[in-house]
């Protein structure tokens, strides 16, 4: 199992420039042993989806491993779980409503820290996906900028499950163009684009992804 994982990692490294784009290992379906193996193979960024599961898993890791990992929260976040997440994750990738952004801001203020977040955009406009509508998002972006104790570092999206690579590419391209538009209109810096998963990471990288959320290609 470990040999295959290292082999996959080496293949991914030949596809992307790790100085420009991070691999975030999506570890929601694996346990502490697999996380340790991936960490020892050189992966330092891990993404978790559920607050309680992640908390239990992190407690089981050796202290030097847990503290050496940069943790990302990538799952859908409910406002009642915000207290468990703020301050315990380097970046929250999945802020998908103003209400949630306010809750994160309030909790970060209580803790006297600036929480890094990504704003999730539903570029494909699928009803099954969370995220902002592009047009409404651009018009209301100032509201997010005004929130205290938030460090908005970029945008996140998910491509539709389709075999049509042109559709996938267009989704990633649209997120990049949206980022460029926001930077221009609001004079902000949004350096991070979290997009691309195991089945489409190469396209995401070509379209400017700075973070790839990879699970099955690493752990299966």
Short mmCIF file of C-alpha atoms in Angstrom, two decimals:
data_model
loop_
_atom_site.label_atom_id
_atom_site.label_comp_id
_atom_site.label_asym_id
_atom_site.label_seq_id
_atom_site.Cartn_x
_atom_site.Cartn_y
_atom_site.Cartn_z
CA UNK A 1 0.00 0.00 0.00
CA UNK A 2 2.71 2.45 0.97
CA UNK A 3 4.72 1.74 -2.18
CA UNK A 4 1.77 2.61 -4.36
CA UNK A 5 1.15 5.81 -2.43
CA UNK A 6 4.72 6.99 -2.89
CA UNK A 7 4.53 6.09 -6.58
CA UNK A 8 1.38 8.16 -7.02
CA UNK A 9 2.94 11.07 -5.17
CA UNK A 10 5.99 10.99 -7.38
CA UNK A 11 3.78 10.98 -10.47
CA UNK A 12 1.86 14.00 -9.21
CA UNK A 13 5.15 15.79 -8.58
CA UNK A 14 6.06 15.33 -12.23
CA UNK A 15 2.74 16.91 -13.26
CA UNK A 16 2.93 20.03 -11.10
CA UNK A 17 5.44 22.50 -9.70
CA UNK A 18 5.21 22.21 -5.92
CA UNK A 19 6.70 25.69 -5.55
CA UNK A 20 3.60 27.09 -7.25
CA UNK A 21 0.93 24.64 -6.11
CA UNK A 22 0.42 22.74 -2.84
CA UNK A 23 -0.86 19.21 -2.48
CA UNK A 24 -3.48 19.04 0.25
CA UNK A 25 -4.01 15.41 1.21
CA UNK A 26 -7.71 14.83 1.83
CA UNK A 27 -7.60 12.49 4.81
CA UNK A 28 -11.28 12.19 5.72
CA UNK A 29 -11.47 8.47 4.87
CA UNK A 30 -8.15 7.40 6.38
CA UNK A 31 -6.82 6.94 9.88
CA UNK A 32 -3.76 8.15 11.78
CA UNK A 33 -1.45 5.48 10.35
CA UNK A 34 -2.10 6.54 6.76
CA UNK A 35 -1.64 10.19 7.71
CA UNK A 36 1.70 9.37 9.33
CA UNK A 37 2.82 7.46 6.23
CA UNK A 38 1.84 10.31 3.92
CA UNK A 39 3.54 12.84 6.20
CA UNK A 40 6.73 10.78 6.20
CA UNK A 41 6.52 10.69 2.40
CA UNK A 42 6.75 14.47 2.36
CA UNK A 43 3.17 15.74 2.48
CA UNK A 44 2.74 18.54 5.02
CA UNK A 45 -0.76 19.84 4.23
CA UNK A 46 -3.85 17.81 5.13
CA UNK A 47 -7.53 18.60 4.64
CA UNK A 48 -10.34 17.34 6.86
CA UNK A 49 -14.10 17.53 6.28
CA UNK A 50 -15.76 16.88 9.64
CA UNK A 51 -14.86 18.72 12.83
CA UNK A 52 -15.48 15.91 15.33
CA UNK A 53 -13.84 13.15 13.26
CA UNK A 54 -10.81 15.33 12.63
CA UNK A 55 -10.49 16.25 16.30
CA UNK A 56 -10.45 12.59 17.35
CA UNK A 57 -7.99 11.67 14.61
CA UNK A 58 -5.58 14.48 15.44
CA UNK A 59 -5.51 13.44 19.11
CA UNK A 60 -4.25 10.00 18.08
CA UNK A 61 -1.33 11.32 16.04
CA UNK A 62 2.15 11.63 17.55
CA UNK A 63 2.61 15.19 18.77
CA UNK A 64 5.51 15.88 16.43
CA UNK A 65 3.44 14.79 13.42
CA UNK A 66 0.25 16.63 14.39
CA UNK A 67 2.13 19.87 15.07
CA UNK A 68 4.19 19.49 11.89
CA UNK A 69 1.11 19.32 9.70
CA UNK A 70 -0.63 22.36 8.26
CA UNK A 71 -4.33 21.59 8.68
CA UNK A 72 -7.02 22.77 6.28
CA UNK A 73 -10.77 22.52 6.83
CA UNK A 74 -12.30 21.70 3.46
CA UNK A 75 -15.77 20.34 4.27
CA UNK A 76 -19.10 22.09 4.46
CA UNK A 77 -19.04 24.09 7.67
CA UNK A 78 -22.14 24.70 9.75
CA UNK A 79 -22.24 27.77 11.98
CA UNK A 80 -22.66 25.65 15.12
CA UNK A 81 -19.27 24.00 14.43
CA UNK A 82 -17.35 27.23 13.97
CA UNK A 83 -15.94 27.20 17.52
CA UNK A 84 -14.24 23.86 16.85
CA UNK A 85 -12.64 25.09 13.63
CA UNK A 86 -11.50 28.69 14.10
CA UNK A 87 -7.91 28.79 15.29
CA UNK A 88 -7.44 25.04 14.84
CA UNK A 89 -7.00 25.13 11.06
CA UNK A 90 -4.64 27.25 9.02
CA UNK A 91 -7.25 27.88 6.32
CA UNK A 92 -10.99 27.26 6.09
CA UNK A 93 -11.64 26.53 2.42
CA UNK A 94 -15.42 26.35 2.51
CA UNK A 95 -16.92 29.66 3.65
CA UNK A 96 -20.04 29.67 1.51
CA UNK A 97 -22.35 32.30 2.99
CA UNK A 98 -22.20 35.73 4.58
CA UNK A 99 -23.80 34.28 7.72
CA UNK A 100 -20.97 31.78 8.06
CA UNK A 101 -18.33 34.43 7.37
CA UNK A 102 -19.81 36.59 10.15
CA UNK A 103 -19.76 33.63 12.55
CA UNK A 104 -16.11 32.91 11.74
CA UNK A 105 -15.26 36.59 12.12
CA UNK A 106 -16.97 36.80 15.51
CA UNK A 107 -15.23 33.69 16.82
CA UNK A 108 -11.85 34.83 15.53
CA UNK A 109 -12.34 38.17 17.26
CA UNK A 110 -13.06 36.40 20.56
CA UNK A 111 -9.82 34.48 20.14
CA UNK A 112 -7.87 37.57 19.10
CA UNK A 113 -6.65 36.06 15.85
CA UNK A 114 -7.06 36.54 12.12
CA UNK A 115 -8.53 33.41 10.55
CA UNK A 116 -7.48 32.68 6.98
CA UNK A 117 -10.42 31.71 4.78
CA UNK A 118 -11.30 30.92 1.19
CA UNK A 119 -14.70 31.84 -0.19
CA UNK A 120 -16.43 28.98 -1.95
CA UNK A 121 -18.01 29.82 -5.30
CA UNK A 122 -20.48 27.55 -7.09
CA UNK A 123 -19.10 28.27 -10.55
CA UNK A 124 -20.93 25.36 -12.17
CA UNK A 125 -24.22 26.52 -10.60
CA UNK A 126 -25.16 22.99 -9.60
CA UNK A 127 -27.95 22.75 -7.05
CA UNK A 128 -26.13 19.92 -5.28
CA UNK A 129 -23.11 22.10 -4.53
CA UNK A 130 -22.58 24.76 -1.89
CA UNK A 131 -21.11 28.15 -2.70
CA UNK A 132 -21.85 31.65 -3.87
CA UNK A 133 -23.50 32.64 -7.11
CA UNK A 134 -20.85 34.51 -9.08
CA UNK A 135 -22.83 37.64 -9.93
CA UNK A 136 -24.23 38.16 -6.44
CA UNK A 137 -20.83 37.39 -4.96
CA UNK A 138 -19.08 40.15 -6.90
CA UNK A 139 -21.73 42.69 -5.98
CA UNK A 140 -21.57 41.86 -2.28
CA UNK A 141 -17.84 41.25 -1.91
CA UNK A 142 -17.30 44.46 0.04
CA UNK A 143 -19.33 42.99 2.90
CA UNK A 144 -16.73 40.26 3.33
CA UNK A 145 -13.85 42.71 3.20
CA UNK A 146 -15.45 44.73 5.98
CA UNK A 147 -15.57 41.81 8.41
CA UNK A 148 -12.98 41.93 11.18
CA UNK A 149 -10.45 39.21 12.05
CA UNK A 150 -10.74 37.52 8.66
CA UNK A 151 -7.90 37.13 6.21
CA UNK A 152 -9.51 36.32 2.86
CA UNK A 153 -6.69 34.65 0.96
CA UNK A 154 -8.54 33.34 -2.09
CA UNK A 155 -11.36 31.34 -3.62
CA UNK A 156 -12.41 27.71 -3.80
CA UNK A 157 -14.63 25.72 -6.15
CA UNK A 158 -15.54 22.19 -7.16
CA UNK A 159 -15.93 21.08 -10.75
CA UNK A 160 -18.94 18.97 -11.83
CA UNK A 161 -18.58 15.20 -12.14
CA UNK A 162 -18.39 14.83 -15.88
CA UNK A 163 -16.22 13.21 -18.51
CA UNK A 164 -16.26 16.41 -20.55
CA UNK A 165 -12.88 17.93 -19.84
CA UNK A 166 -13.81 21.21 -21.54
CA UNK A 167 -16.60 21.78 -18.99
CA UNK A 168 -14.20 21.09 -16.13
CA UNK A 169 -11.58 23.40 -17.61
CA UNK A 170 -14.10 26.20 -18.04
CA UNK A 171 -15.15 25.99 -14.39
CA UNK A 172 -11.55 26.38 -13.22
CA UNK A 173 -10.90 29.14 -15.72
CA UNK A 174 -13.98 31.03 -14.53
CA UNK A 175 -12.80 30.90 -10.92
CA UNK A 176 -9.43 32.31 -11.93
CA UNK A 177 -11.07 35.10 -13.94
CA UNK A 178 -13.40 35.85 -11.03
CA UNK A 179 -10.40 36.13 -8.72
CA UNK A 180 -8.73 38.53 -11.16
CA UNK A 181 -11.91 40.60 -11.36
CA UNK A 182 -12.21 40.89 -7.59
CA UNK A 183 -8.57 41.84 -7.22
CA UNK A 184 -9.01 44.59 -9.81
CA UNK A 185 -12.36 45.98 -8.64
CA UNK A 186 -11.68 45.87 -4.90
CA UNK A 187 -7.90 46.37 -4.84
CA UNK A 188 -7.29 43.20 -2.84
CA UNK A 189 -4.89 40.29 -3.08
CA UNK A 190 -6.39 36.81 -3.39
CA UNK A 191 -3.37 34.61 -4.07
CA UNK A 192 -4.93 31.20 -3.44
CA UNK A 193 -7.14 29.17 -5.78
CA UNK A 194 -8.24 25.89 -4.19
CA UNK A 195 -9.54 23.80 -7.06
CA UNK A 196 -8.88 20.38 -8.50
CA UNK A 197 -9.29 16.90 -7.06
CA UNK A 198 -7.91 13.46 -7.87
CA UNK A 199 -9.74 13.14 -11.19
CA UNK A 200 -9.08 16.63 -12.55
CA UNK A 201 -6.05 18.05 -10.76
CA UNK A 202 -3.98 18.37 -13.94
CA UNK A 203 -6.57 20.63 -15.56
CA UNK A 204 -6.89 22.68 -12.37
CA UNK A 205 -3.14 23.14 -12.23
CA UNK A 206 -3.04 24.28 -15.86
CA UNK A 207 -5.74 26.84 -15.06
CA UNK A 208 -3.89 28.35 -12.13
CA UNK A 209 -4.71 26.29 -9.04
CA UNK A 210 -2.45 26.95 -6.08
CA UNK A 211 -3.98 24.20 -3.93
CA UNK A 212 -5.05 20.74 -5.07
CA UNK A 213 -7.29 18.69 -2.79
CA UNK A 214 -6.21 15.09 -3.43
CA UNK A 215 -7.67 12.05 -1.71
CA UNK A 216 -8.21 8.83 -3.60
CA UNK A 217 -5.13 9.19 -5.79
CA UNK A 218 -2.98 9.26 -2.65
CA UNK A 219 -4.77 6.86 -0.33
CA UNK A 220 -6.12 4.11 -2.61
#
